[in-house]
PDB file of N, CA and C in Angstrom:
ATOM      1  N   MET A 196      -8.891  -0.509  23.383  1.00 48.00           N
ATOM      2  CA  MET A 196     -10.006  -0.088  24.187  1.00 48.00           C
ATOM      3  C   MET A 196     -10.217  -1.092  25.314  1.00 48.00           C
ATOM      4  N   GLU A 197     -10.674  -0.632  26.440  1.00 47.00           N
ATOM      5  CA  GLU A 197     -11.018  -1.503  27.558  1.00 47.00           C
ATOM      6  C   GLU A 197     -12.512  -1.411  27.813  1.00 47.00           C
ATOM      7  N   ASP A 198     -13.122  -2.538  28.226  1.00 50.00           N
ATOM      8  CA  ASP A 198     -14.527  -2.470  28.617  1.00 50.00           C
ATOM      9  C   ASP A 198     -14.616  -2.069  30.087  1.00 50.00           C
ATOM     10  N   GLU A 199     -15.829  -2.093  30.639  1.00 60.00           N
ATOM     11  CA  GLU A 199     -16.035  -1.638  32.018  1.00 60.00           C
ATOM     12  C   GLU A 199     -15.230  -2.444  33.038  1.00 60.00           C
ATOM     13  N   SER A 200     -14.952  -3.706  32.734  1.00 62.00           N
ATOM     14  CA  SER A 200     -14.222  -4.554  33.674  1.00 62.00           C
ATOM     15  C   SER A 200     -12.705  -4.416  33.529  1.00 62.00           C
ATOM     16  N   GLY A 201     -12.259  -3.585  32.589  1.00 66.00           N
ATOM     17  CA  GLY A 201     -10.833  -3.384  32.402  1.00 66.00           C
ATOM     18  C   GLY A 201     -10.189  -4.342  31.420  1.00 66.00           C
ATOM     19  N   ILE A 202     -10.992  -5.155  30.722  1.00 81.00           N
ATOM     20  CA  ILE A 202     -10.463  -6.115  29.746  1.00 81.00           C
ATOM     21  C   ILE A 202     -10.209  -5.405  28.426  1.00 81.00           C
ATOM     22  N   ASP A 203      -9.010  -5.600  27.853  1.00 90.00           N
ATOM     23  CA  ASP A 203      -8.714  -5.054  26.528  1.00 90.00           C
ATOM     24  C   ASP A 203      -9.676  -5.655  25.519  1.00 90.00           C
ATOM     25  N   THR A 204     -10.233  -4.807  24.653  1.00 92.00           N
ATOM     26  CA  THR A 204     -11.217  -5.246  23.675  1.00 92.00           C
ATOM     27  C   THR A 204     -10.809  -4.758  22.293  1.00 92.00           C
ATOM     28  N   LEU A 205     -10.799  -5.669  21.339  1.00 92.00           N
ATOM     29  CA  LEU A 205     -10.500  -5.346  19.950  1.00 92.00           C
ATOM     30  C   LEU A 205     -11.804  -4.966  19.251  1.00 92.00           C
ATOM     31  N   LEU A 206     -11.798  -3.847  18.520  1.00 93.00           N
ATOM     32  CA  LEU A 206     -12.970  -3.388  17.782  1.00 93.00           C
ATOM     33  C   LEU A 206     -12.695  -3.458  16.294  1.00 93.00           C
ATOM     34  N   VAL A 207     -13.675  -3.939  15.540  1.00 93.00           N
ATOM     35  CA  VAL A 207     -13.614  -3.930  14.082  1.00 93.00           C
ATOM     36  C   VAL A 207     -14.879  -3.235  13.604  1.00 93.00           C
ATOM     37  N   SER A 208     -14.714  -2.151  12.844  1.00 89.00           N
ATOM     38  CA  SER A 208     -15.874  -1.363  12.400  1.00 89.00           C
ATOM     39  C   SER A 208     -15.978  -1.363  10.888  1.00 89.00           C
ATOM     40  N   ASN A 209     -17.208  -1.522  10.395  1.00 84.00           N
ATOM     41  CA  ASN A 209     -17.506  -1.389   8.985  1.00 84.00           C
ATOM     42  C   ASN A 209     -17.818   0.082   8.736  1.00 84.00           C
ATOM     43  N   ILE A 210     -16.993   0.751   7.947  1.00 83.00           N
ATOM     44  CA  ILE A 210     -17.171   2.190   7.764  1.00 83.00           C
ATOM     45  C   ILE A 210     -18.379   2.518   6.880  1.00 83.00           C
ATOM     46  N   THR A 211     -18.877   1.544   6.122  1.00 84.00           N
ATOM     47  CA  THR A 211     -20.058   1.766   5.287  1.00 84.00           C
ATOM     48  C   THR A 211     -21.338   1.605   6.095  1.00 84.00           C
ATOM     49  N   THR A 212     -21.453   0.482   6.814  1.00 84.00           N
ATOM     50  CA  THR A 212     -22.681   0.203   7.563  1.00 84.00           C
ATOM     51  C   THR A 212     -22.649   0.767   8.978  1.00 84.00           C
ATOM     52  N   LYS A 213     -21.468   1.183   9.429  1.00 88.00           N
ATOM     53  CA  LYS A 213     -21.269   1.706  10.793  1.00 88.00           C
ATOM     54  C   LYS A 213     -21.424   0.620  11.868  1.00 88.00           C
ATOM     55  N   LYS A 214     -21.474  -0.650  11.465  1.00 91.00           N
ATOM     56  CA  LYS A 214     -21.576  -1.752  12.419  1.00 91.00           C
ATOM     57  C   LYS A 214     -20.204  -1.994  13.036  1.00 91.00           C
ATOM     58  N   THR A 215     -20.173  -2.160  14.362  1.00 94.00           N
ATOM     59  CA  THR A 215     -18.932  -2.421  15.076  1.00 94.00           C
ATOM     60  C   THR A 215     -19.024  -3.780  15.762  1.00 94.00           C
ATOM     61  N   TYR A 216     -17.961  -4.566  15.644  1.00 94.00           N
ATOM     62  CA  TYR A 216     -17.865  -5.882  16.268  1.00 94.00           C
ATOM     63  C   TYR A 216     -16.848  -5.792  17.395  1.00 94.00           C
ATOM     64  N   TYR A 217     -17.165  -6.383  18.536  1.00 93.00           N
ATOM     65  CA  TYR A 217     -16.327  -6.318  19.728  1.00 93.00           C
ATOM     66  C   TYR A 217     -15.766  -7.696  20.038  1.00 93.00           C
ATOM     67  N   PHE A 218     -14.467  -7.755  20.318  1.00 94.00           N
ATOM     68  CA  PHE A 218     -13.803  -9.000  20.658  1.00 94.00           C
ATOM     69  C   PHE A 218     -12.980  -8.797  21.934  1.00 94.00           C
ATOM     70  N   PRO A 219     -13.584  -9.033  23.106  1.00 92.00           N
ATOM     71  CA  PRO A 219     -12.846  -8.889  24.369  1.00 92.00           C
ATOM     72  C   PRO A 219     -11.702  -9.900  24.448  1.00 92.00           C
ATOM     73  N   SER A 220     -10.565  -9.461  24.939  1.00 91.00           N
ATOM     74  CA  SER A 220      -9.380 -10.315  25.135  1.00 91.00           C
ATOM     75  C   SER A 220      -8.899 -10.984  23.853  1.00 91.00           C
ATOM     76  N   ALA A 221      -9.110 -10.348  22.708  1.00 93.00           N
ATOM     77  CA  ALA A 221      -8.730 -10.946  21.425  1.00 93.00           C
ATOM     78  C   ALA A 221      -7.241 -10.778  21.143  1.00 93.00           C
ATOM     79  N   ASN A 222      -6.706 -11.748  20.417  1.00 89.00           N
ATOM     80  CA  ASN A 222      -5.324 -11.688  19.936  1.00 89.00           C
ATOM     81  C   ASN A 222      -5.233 -12.479  18.636  1.00 89.00           C
ATOM     82  N   ASN A 223      -4.034 -12.600  18.093  1.00 87.00           N
ATOM     83  CA  ASN A 223      -3.809 -13.343  16.840  1.00 87.00           C
ATOM     84  C   ASN A 223      -4.807 -12.927  15.756  1.00 87.00           C
ATOM     85  N   SER A 224      -4.970 -11.636  15.562  1.00 92.00           N
ATOM     86  CA  SER A 224      -5.956 -11.154  14.594  1.00 92.00           C
ATOM     87  C   SER A 224      -5.307 -10.867  13.247  1.00 92.00           C
ATOM     88  N   LEU A 225      -6.115 -11.031  12.179  1.00 93.00           N
ATOM     89  CA  LEU A 225      -5.661 -10.674  10.843  1.00 93.00           C
ATOM     90  C   LEU A 225      -6.861 -10.516   9.926  1.00 93.00           C
ATOM     91  N   PHE A 226      -6.678  -9.711   8.882  1.00 94.00           N
ATOM     92  CA  PHE A 226      -7.681  -9.594   7.837  1.00 94.00           C
ATOM     93  C   PHE A 226      -7.312 -10.600   6.760  1.00 94.00           C
ATOM     94  N   ALA A 227      -8.273 -11.450   6.404  1.00 94.00           N
ATOM     95  CA  ALA A 227      -8.069 -12.483   5.393  1.00 94.00           C
ATOM     96  C   ALA A 227      -8.765 -12.018   4.122  1.00 94.00           C
ATOM     97  N   GLY A 228      -8.007 -11.409   3.237  1.00 90.00           N
ATOM     98  CA  GLY A 228      -8.588 -10.829   2.036  1.00 90.00           C
ATOM     99  C   GLY A 228      -9.414  -9.609   2.393  1.00 90.00           C
ATOM    100  N   THR A 229     -10.400  -9.308   1.572  1.00 89.00           N
ATOM    101  CA  THR A 229     -11.238  -8.136   1.810  1.00 89.00           C
ATOM    102  C   THR A 229     -12.537  -8.477   2.529  1.00 89.00           C
ATOM    103  N   ASN A 230     -12.871  -9.765   2.628  1.00 92.00           N
ATOM    104  CA  ASN A 230     -14.171 -10.146   3.179  1.00 92.00           C
ATOM    105  C   ASN A 230     -14.146 -10.775   4.561  1.00 92.00           C
ATOM    106  N   TYR A 231     -12.976 -11.085   5.099  1.00 95.00           N
ATOM    107  CA  TYR A 231     -12.941 -11.802   6.370  1.00 95.00           C
ATOM    108  C   TYR A 231     -11.965 -11.178   7.362  1.00 95.00           C
ATOM    109  N   PHE A 232     -12.321 -11.321   8.621  1.00 96.00           N
ATOM    110  CA  PHE A 232     -11.464 -10.943   9.737  1.00 96.00           C
ATOM    111  C   PHE A 232     -11.437 -12.132  10.691  1.00 96.00           C
ATOM    112  N   VAL A 233     -10.259 -12.478  11.190  1.00 96.00           N
ATOM    113  CA  VAL A 233     -10.142 -13.577  12.142  1.00 96.00           C
ATOM    114  C   VAL A 233      -9.384 -13.115  13.378  1.00 96.00           C
ATOM    115  N   CYS A 234      -9.749 -13.702  14.519  1.00 95.00           N
ATOM    116  CA  CYS A 234      -9.036 -13.443  15.762  1.00 95.00           C
ATOM    117  C   CYS A 234      -9.368 -14.546  16.751  1.00 95.00           C
ATOM    118  N   GLN A 235      -8.632 -14.575  17.824  1.00 93.00           N
ATOM    119  CA  GLN A 235      -8.853 -15.559  18.870  1.00 93.00           C
ATOM    120  C   GLN A 235      -9.044 -14.851  20.197  1.00 93.00           C
ATOM    121  N   ASP A 236      -9.974 -15.360  20.988  1.00 91.00           N
ATOM    122  CA  ASP A 236     -10.091 -14.896  22.368  1.00 91.00           C
ATOM    123  C   ASP A 236      -9.861 -16.104  23.278  1.00 91.00           C
ATOM    124  N   THR A 237     -10.191 -15.986  24.537  1.00 88.00           N
ATOM    125  CA  THR A 237      -9.905 -17.079  25.473  1.00 88.00           C
ATOM    126  C   THR A 237     -10.778 -18.305  25.249  1.00 88.00           C
ATOM    127  N   LYS A 238     -11.888 -18.157  24.524  1.00 90.00           N
ATOM    128  CA  LYS A 238     -12.826 -19.266  24.354  1.00 90.00           C
ATOM    129  C   LYS A 238     -12.896 -19.848  22.958  1.00 90.00           C
ATOM    130  N   ALA A 239     -12.576 -19.057  21.913  1.00 93.00           N
ATOM    131  CA  ALA A 239     -12.791 -19.531  20.546  1.00 93.00           C
ATOM    132  C   ALA A 239     -11.934 -18.777  19.534  1.00 93.00           C
ATOM    133  N   PHE A 240     -11.841 -19.364  18.348  1.00 94.00           N
ATOM    134  CA  PHE A 240     -11.242 -18.749  17.170  1.00 94.00           C
ATOM    135  C   PHE A 240     -12.410 -18.229  16.336  1.00 94.00           C
ATOM    136  N   HIS A 241     -12.424 -16.919  16.038  1.00 96.00           N
ATOM    137  CA  HIS A 241     -13.539 -16.274  15.351  1.00 96.00           C
ATOM    138  C   HIS A 241     -13.211 -16.036  13.883  1.00 96.00           C
ATOM    139  N   LEU A 242     -14.158 -16.373  13.016  1.00 96.00           N
ATOM    140  CA  LEU A 242     -14.080 -16.060  11.596  1.00 96.00           C
ATOM    141  C   LEU A 242     -15.288 -15.182  11.279  1.00 96.00           C
ATOM    142  N   LEU A 243     -15.042 -13.902  11.005  1.00 96.00           N
ATOM    143  CA  LEU A 243     -16.106 -12.930  10.769  1.00 96.00           C
ATOM    144  C   LEU A 243     -16.149 -12.577   9.290  1.00 96.00           C
ATOM    145  N   ASN A 244     -17.317 -12.797   8.646  1.00 94.00           N
ATOM    146  CA  ASN A 244     -17.525 -12.367   7.275  1.00 94.00           C
ATOM    147  C   ASN A 244     -17.893 -10.881   7.334  1.00 94.00           C
ATOM    148  N   LEU A 245     -17.023 -10.034   6.834  1.00 91.00           N
ATOM    149  CA  LEU A 245     -17.222  -8.595   6.929  1.00 91.00           C
ATOM    150  C   LEU A 245     -18.370  -8.095   6.051  1.00 91.00           C
ATOM    151  N   ALA A 246     -18.689  -8.829   4.999  1.00 89.00           N
ATOM    152  CA  ALA A 246     -19.780  -8.420   4.105  1.00 89.00           C
ATOM    153  C   ALA A 246     -21.151  -8.734   4.695  1.00 89.00           C
ATOM    154  N   THR A 247     -21.271  -9.893   5.356  1.00 91.00           N
ATOM    155  CA  THR A 247     -22.580 -10.324   5.868  1.00 91.00           C
ATOM    156  C   THR A 247     -22.736 -10.143   7.371  1.00 91.00           C
ATOM    157  N   GLY A 248     -21.628 -10.037   8.092  1.00 91.00           N
ATOM    158  CA  GLY A 248     -21.677  -9.964   9.548  1.00 91.00           C
ATOM    159  C   GLY A 248     -21.795 -11.322  10.214  1.00 91.00           C
ATOM    160  N   LYS A 249     -21.865 -12.384   9.412  1.00 94.00           N
ATOM    161  CA  LYS A 249     -21.970 -13.734   9.971  1.00 94.00           C
ATOM    162  C   LYS A 249     -20.636 -14.134  10.594  1.00 94.00           C
ATOM    163  N   GLN A 250     -20.721 -14.732  11.776  1.00 95.00           N
ATOM    164  CA  GLN A 250     -19.518 -15.122  12.504  1.00 95.00           C
ATOM    165  C   GLN A 250     -19.538 -16.630  12.774  1.00 95.00           C
ATOM    166  N   GLU A 251     -18.413 -17.280  12.504  1.00 95.00           N
ATOM    167  CA  GLU A 251     -18.261 -18.701  12.791  1.00 95.00           C
ATOM    168  C   GLU A 251     -17.246 -18.839  13.917  1.00 95.00           C
ATOM    169  N   LEU A 252     -17.498 -19.766  14.826  1.00 95.00           N
ATOM    170  CA  LEU A 252     -16.605 -20.005  15.954  1.00 95.00           C
ATOM    171  C   LEU A 252     -16.008 -21.398  15.855  1.00 95.00           C
ATOM    172  N   TYR A 253     -14.712 -21.493  16.157  1.00 92.00           N
ATOM    173  CA  TYR A 253     -13.989 -22.757  16.135  1.00 92.00           C
ATOM    174  C   TYR A 253     -13.262 -22.921  17.472  1.00 92.00           C
ATOM    175  N   THR A 254     -12.815 -24.135  17.737  1.00 90.00           N
ATOM    176  CA  THR A 254     -12.059 -24.373  18.960  1.00 90.00           C
ATOM    177  C   THR A 254     -10.796 -23.517  18.944  1.00 90.00           C
ATOM    178  N   PRO A 255     -10.262 -23.167  20.119  1.00 90.00           N
ATOM    179  CA  PRO A 255      -9.059 -22.319  20.168  1.00 90.00           C
ATOM    180  C   PRO A 255      -7.905 -22.896  19.346  1.00 90.00           C
ATOM    181  N   ILE A 256      -7.123 -22.003  18.793  1.00 90.00           N
ATOM    182  CA  ILE A 256      -6.018 -22.396  17.921  1.00 90.00           C
ATOM    183  C   ILE A 256      -4.680 -21.976  18.521  1.00 90.00           C
ATOM    184  N   SER A 257      -3.615 -22.577  17.977  1.00 87.00           N
ATOM    185  CA  SER A 257      -2.280 -22.154  18.388  1.00 87.00           C
ATOM    186  C   SER A 257      -1.614 -21.305  17.310  1.00 87.00           C
ATOM    187  N   HIS A 258      -1.991 -21.510  16.039  1.00 87.00           N
ATOM    188  CA  HIS A 258      -1.421 -20.745  14.929  1.00 87.00           C
ATOM    189  C   HIS A 258      -2.476 -20.556  13.845  1.00 87.00           C
ATOM    190  N   SER A 259      -2.367 -19.439  13.120  1.00 89.00           N
ATOM    191  CA  SER A 259      -3.202 -19.232  11.935  1.00 89.00           C
ATOM    192  C   SER A 259      -2.422 -18.403  10.930  1.00 89.00           C
ATOM    193  N   ASP A 260      -2.809 -18.537   9.671  1.00 91.00           N
ATOM    194  CA  ASP A 260      -2.201 -17.743   8.613  1.00 91.00           C
ATOM    195  C   ASP A 260      -3.184 -17.685   7.450  1.00 91.00           C
ATOM    196  N   TYR A 261      -2.956 -16.745   6.566  1.00 93.00           N
ATOM    197  CA  TYR A 261      -3.813 -16.573   5.398  1.00 93.00           C
ATOM    198  C   TYR A 261      -2.938 -16.488   4.164  1.00 93.00           C
ATOM    199  N   SER A 262      -3.331 -17.208   3.110  1.00 92.00           N
ATOM    200  CA  SER A 262      -2.617 -17.160   1.839  1.00 92.00           C
ATOM    201  C   SER A 262      -3.393 -16.288   0.860  1.00 92.00           C
ATOM    202  N   THR A 263      -2.799 -15.175   0.450  1.00 91.00           N
ATOM    203  CA  THR A 263      -3.448 -14.299  -0.526  1.00 91.00           C
ATOM    204  C   THR A 263      -3.487 -14.960  -1.904  1.00 91.00           C
ATOM    205  N   GLU A 264      -2.488 -15.787  -2.205  1.00 91.00           N
ATOM    206  CA  GLU A 264      -2.414 -16.435  -3.513  1.00 91.00           C
ATOM    207  C   GLU A 264      -3.556 -17.425  -3.733  1.00 91.00           C
ATOM    208  N   THR A 265      -3.952 -18.146  -2.698  1.00 92.00           N
ATOM    209  CA  THR A 265      -4.971 -19.185  -2.835  1.00 92.00           C
ATOM    210  C   THR A 265      -6.281 -18.854  -2.125  1.00 92.00           C
ATOM    211  N   ASN A 266      -6.336 -17.717  -1.415  1.00 94.00           N
ATOM    212  CA  ASN A 266      -7.504 -17.309  -0.620  1.00 94.00           C
ATOM    213  C   ASN A 266      -7.873 -18.395   0.390  1.00 94.00           C
ATOM    214  N   GLN A 267      -6.851 -18.925   1.058  1.00 93.00           N
ATOM    215  CA  GLN A 267      -7.060 -19.982   2.036  1.00 93.00           C
ATOM    216  C   GLN A 267      -6.624 -19.524   3.420  1.00 93.00           C
ATOM    217  N   LEU A 268      -7.422 -19.917   4.398  1.00 94.00           N
ATOM    218  CA  LEU A 268      -7.112 -19.684   5.797  1.00 94.00           C
ATOM    219  C   LEU A 268      -6.630 -21.005   6.370  1.00 94.00           C
ATOM    220  N   LEU A 269      -5.501 -20.976   7.071  1.00 91.00           N
ATOM    221  CA  LEU A 269      -4.948 -22.167   7.693  1.00 91.00           C
ATOM    222  C   LEU A 269      -4.925 -21.953   9.188  1.00 91.00           C
ATOM    223  N   PHE A 270      -5.375 -22.952   9.957  1.00 91.00           N
ATOM    224  CA  PHE A 270      -5.303 -22.828  11.402  1.00 91.00           C
ATOM    225  C   PHE A 270      -5.073 -24.186  12.053  1.00 91.00           C
ATOM    226  N   LEU A 271      -4.311 -24.137  13.138  1.00 88.00           N
ATOM    227  CA  LEU A 271      -3.898 -25.321  13.874  1.00 88.00           C
ATOM    228  C   LEU A 271      -4.531 -25.270  15.256  1.00 88.00           C
ATOM    229  N   THR A 272      -5.356 -26.276  15.592  1.00 86.00           N
ATOM    230  CA  THR A 272      -6.042 -26.274  16.883  1.00 86.00           C
ATOM    231  C   THR A 272      -5.063 -26.551  18.013  1.00 86.00           C
ATOM    232  N   LYS A 273      -5.341 -25.931  19.154  1.00 83.00           N
ATOM    233  CA  LYS A 273      -4.482 -26.108  20.328  1.00 83.00           C
ATOM    234  C   LYS A 273      -4.603 -27.502  20.920  1.00 83.00           C
ATOM    235  N   SER A 274      -5.835 -27.963  21.110  1.00 79.00           N
ATOM    236  CA  SER A 274      -6.065 -29.185  21.881  1.00 79.00           C
ATOM    237  C   SER A 274      -5.567 -30.446  21.194  1.00 79.00           C
ATOM    238  N   ASP A 275      -5.932 -30.654  19.928  1.00 77.00           N
ATOM    239  CA  ASP A 275      -5.566 -31.909  19.281  1.00 77.00           C
ATOM    240  C   ASP A 275      -4.587 -31.739  18.123  1.00 77.00           C
ATOM    241  N   GLN A 276      -4.070 -30.514  17.933  1.00 79.00           N
ATOM    242  CA  GLN A 276      -3.070 -30.227  16.907  1.00 79.00           C
ATOM    243  C   GLN A 276      -3.520 -30.665  15.512  1.00 79.00           C
ATOM    244  N   VAL A 277      -4.774 -30.370  15.181  1.00 85.00           N
ATOM    245  CA  VAL A 277      -5.326 -30.664  13.860  1.00 85.00           C
ATOM    246  C   VAL A 277      -5.169 -29.426  12.982  1.00 85.00           C
ATOM    247  N   LEU A 278      -4.670 -29.628  11.776  1.00 86.00           N
ATOM    248  CA  LEU A 278      -4.500 -28.546  10.819  1.00 86.00           C
ATOM    249  C   LEU A 278      -5.721 -28.494   9.911  1.00 86.00           C
ATOM    250  N   THR A 279      -6.354 -27.316   9.813  1.00 90.00           N
ATOM    251  CA  THR A 279      -7.486 -27.120   8.915  1.00 90.00           C
ATOM    252  C   THR A 279      -7.104 -26.084   7.872  1.00 90.00           C
ATOM    253  N   ILE A 280      -7.373 -26.402   6.614  1.00 92.00           N
ATOM    254  CA  ILE A 280      -7.138 -25.485   5.502  1.00 92.00           C
ATOM    255  C   ILE A 280      -8.510 -25.187   4.909  1.00 92.00           C
ATOM    256  N   MET A 281      -8.908 -23.908   4.938  1.00 94.00           N
ATOM    257  CA  MET A 281     -10.245 -23.523   4.465  1.00 94.00           C
ATOM    258  C   MET A 281     -10.131 -22.568   3.286  1.00 94.00           C
ATOM    259  N   ASN A 282     -10.759 -22.935   2.170  1.00 94.00           N
ATOM    260  CA  ASN A 282     -10.865 -22.036   1.036  1.00 94.00           C
ATOM    261  C   ASN A 282     -11.974 -21.055   1.360  1.00 94.00           C
ATOM    262  N   LEU A 283     -11.666 -19.779   1.479  1.00 94.00           N
ATOM    263  CA  LEU A 283     -12.659 -18.792   1.903  1.00 94.00           C
ATOM    264  C   LEU A 283     -13.687 -18.466   0.830  1.00 94.00           C
ATOM    265  N   LYS A 284     -13.390 -18.763  -0.422  1.00 93.00           N
ATOM    266  CA  LYS A 284     -14.368 -18.538  -1.485  1.00 93.00           C
ATOM    267  C   LYS A 284     -15.416 -19.655  -1.503  1.00 93.00           C
ATOM    268  N   THR A 285     -14.965 -20.892  -1.427  1.00 93.00           N
ATOM    269  CA  THR A 285     -15.875 -22.037  -1.526  1.00 93.00           C
ATOM    270  C   THR A 285     -16.300 -22.578  -0.164  1.00 93.00           C
ATOM    271  N   LYS A 286     -15.579 -22.193   0.895  1.00 91.00           N
ATOM    272  CA  LYS A 286     -15.788 -22.683   2.270  1.00 91.00           C
ATOM    273  C   LYS A 286     -15.487 -24.180   2.409  1.00 91.00           C
ATOM    274  N   VAL A 287     -14.799 -24.752   1.427  1.00 93.00           N
ATOM    275  CA  VAL A 287     -14.382 -26.156   1.512  1.00 93.00           C
ATOM    276  C   VAL A 287     -13.222 -26.243   2.489  1.00 93.00           C
ATOM    277  N   LYS A 288     -13.316 -27.214   3.426  1.00 92.00           N
ATOM    278  CA  LYS A 288     -12.281 -27.398   4.442  1.00 92.00           C
ATOM    279  C   LYS A 288     -11.575 -28.721   4.230  1.00 92.00           C
ATOM    280  N   THR A 289     -10.266 -28.684   4.377  1.00 89.00           N
ATOM    281  CA  THR A 289      -9.451 -29.888   4.374  1.00 89.00           C
ATOM    282  C   THR A 289      -8.837 -29.993   5.755  1.00 89.00           C
ATOM    283  N   THR A 290      -9.013 -31.143   6.388  1.00 87.00           N
ATOM    284  CA  THR A 290      -8.474 -31.356   7.721  1.00 87.00           C
ATOM    285  C   THR A 290      -7.382 -32.405   7.649  1.00 87.00           C
ATOM    286  N   ILE A 291      -6.243 -32.079   8.249  1.00 82.00           N
ATOM    287  CA  ILE A 291      -5.104 -32.993   8.236  1.00 82.00           C
ATOM    288  C   ILE A 291      -4.909 -33.526   9.647  1.00 82.00           C
ATOM    289  N   TRP A 292      -5.161 -34.834   9.809  1.00 71.00           N
ATOM    290  CA  TRP A 292      -5.076 -35.475  11.121  1.00 71.00           C
ATOM    291  C   TRP A 292      -3.760 -36.216  11.317  1.00 71.00           C
ATOM    292  N   GLN A 293      -3.399 -37.071  10.393  1.00 50.00           N
ATOM    293  CA  GLN A 293      -2.284 -37.987  10.596  1.00 50.00           C
ATOM    294  C   GLN A 293      -0.978 -37.551   9.935  1.00 50.00           C
ATOM    295  N   GLU A 294      -1.053 -36.690   8.944  1.00 51.00           N
ATOM    296  CA  GLU A 294       0.172 -36.257   8.282  1.00 51.00           C
ATOM    297  C   GLU A 294       0.998 -35.383   9.219  1.00 51.00           C
ATOM    298  N   PHE A 295       2.261 -35.285   8.937  1.00 53.00           N
ATOM    299  CA  PHE A 295       3.130 -34.402   9.707  1.00 53.00           C
ATOM    300  C   PHE A 295       3.164 -33.043   9.023  1.00 53.00           C
ATOM    301  N   TYR A 296       3.232 -32.008   9.802  1.00 52.00           N
ATOM    302  CA  TYR A 296       3.313 -30.668   9.246  1.00 52.00           C
ATOM    303  C   TYR A 296       4.369 -29.880  10.007  1.00 52.00           C
ATOM    304  N   VAL A 297       4.878 -28.877   9.331  1.00 51.00           N
ATOM    305  CA  VAL A 297       5.947 -28.069   9.897  1.00 51.00           C
ATOM    306  C   VAL A 297       5.542 -26.605   9.760  1.00 51.00           C
ATOM    307  N   LEU A 298       5.683 -25.844  10.835  1.00 49.00           N
ATOM    308  CA  LEU A 298       5.445 -24.406  10.765  1.00 49.00           C
ATOM    309  C   LEU A 298       6.759 -23.729  10.416  1.00 49.00           C
ATOM    310  N   VAL A 299       6.771 -23.071   9.278  1.00 45.00           N
ATOM    311  CA  VAL A 299       7.999 -22.444   8.812  1.00 45.00           C
ATOM    312  C   VAL A 299       7.723 -20.968   8.525  1.00 45.00           C
ATOM    313  N   THR A 300       8.307 -20.099   9.279  1.00 42.00           N
ATOM    314  CA  THR A 300       8.228 -18.656   9.088  1.00 42.00           C
ATOM    315  C   THR A 300       6.842 -18.187   8.679  1.00 42.00           C
ATOM    316  N   LYS A 301       5.873 -18.451   9.546  1.00 49.00           N
ATOM    317  CA  LYS A 301       4.498 -18.035   9.348  1.00 49.00           C
ATOM    318  C   LYS A 301       3.831 -18.702   8.151  1.00 49.00           C
ATOM    319  N   ARG A 302       4.418 -19.719   7.592  1.00 56.00           N
ATOM    320  CA  ARG A 302       3.795 -20.479   6.520  1.00 56.00           C
ATOM    321  C   ARG A 302       3.656 -21.915   7.020  1.00 56.00           C
ATOM    322  N   ILE A 303       2.546 -22.537   6.724  1.00 57.00           N
ATOM    323  CA  ILE A 303       2.361 -23.919   7.126  1.00 57.00           C
ATOM    324  C   ILE A 303       2.615 -24.801   5.919  1.00 57.00           C
ATOM    325  N   VAL A 304       3.576 -25.677   6.029  1.00 56.00           N
ATOM    326  CA  VAL A 304       3.957 -26.562   4.943  1.00 56.00           C
ATOM    327  C   VAL A 304       3.597 -27.976   5.328  1.00 56.00           C
ATOM    328  N   VAL A 305       2.870 -28.685   4.467  1.00 55.00           N
ATOM    329  CA  VAL A 305       2.476 -30.062   4.756  1.00 55.00           C
ATOM    330  C   VAL A 305       3.534 -30.986   4.192  1.00 55.00           C
ATOM    331  N   VAL A 306       4.040 -31.869   5.073  1.00 52.00           N
ATOM    332  CA  VAL A 306       5.058 -32.831   4.680  1.00 52.00           C
ATOM    333  C   VAL A 306       4.479 -34.221   4.889  1.00 52.00           C
ATOM    334  N   LYS A 307       4.267 -34.974   3.808  1.00 49.00           N
ATOM    335  CA  LYS A 307       3.746 -36.332   3.924  1.00 49.00           C
ATOM    336  C   LYS A 307       4.922 -37.294   3.910  1.00 49.00           C
ATOM    337  N   LEU A 308       4.940 -38.207   4.867  1.00 41.00           N
ATOM    338  CA  LEU A 308       6.014 -39.208   4.972  1.00 41.00           C
ATOM    339  C   LEU A 308       5.505 -40.580   4.616  1.00 41.00           C
TER     340      LEU A 308
END
């Protein structure tokens, strides 16, 4: 869909509540389990709780992935290349600053040297 200015806009609709969320210029989108949707636009990385409608914004990222086995969202910031691992059930975040990490086929593997 495009808005009035011609910008491509991603729509996410809750079929139960009929609430629709709009993300102009969004990309790198994925559903993280049944309760979360994530995407990036030109200004931020969005984490939308589909059950509550609460949205969290983070600095832009270069990569993200979701692990169904551990219910964890992983994202790598563009500016300072910091890896964040977030447990979506507990909302506990682990941030990796100094360790080396490798992106391997859409999986982020932490390698400590």
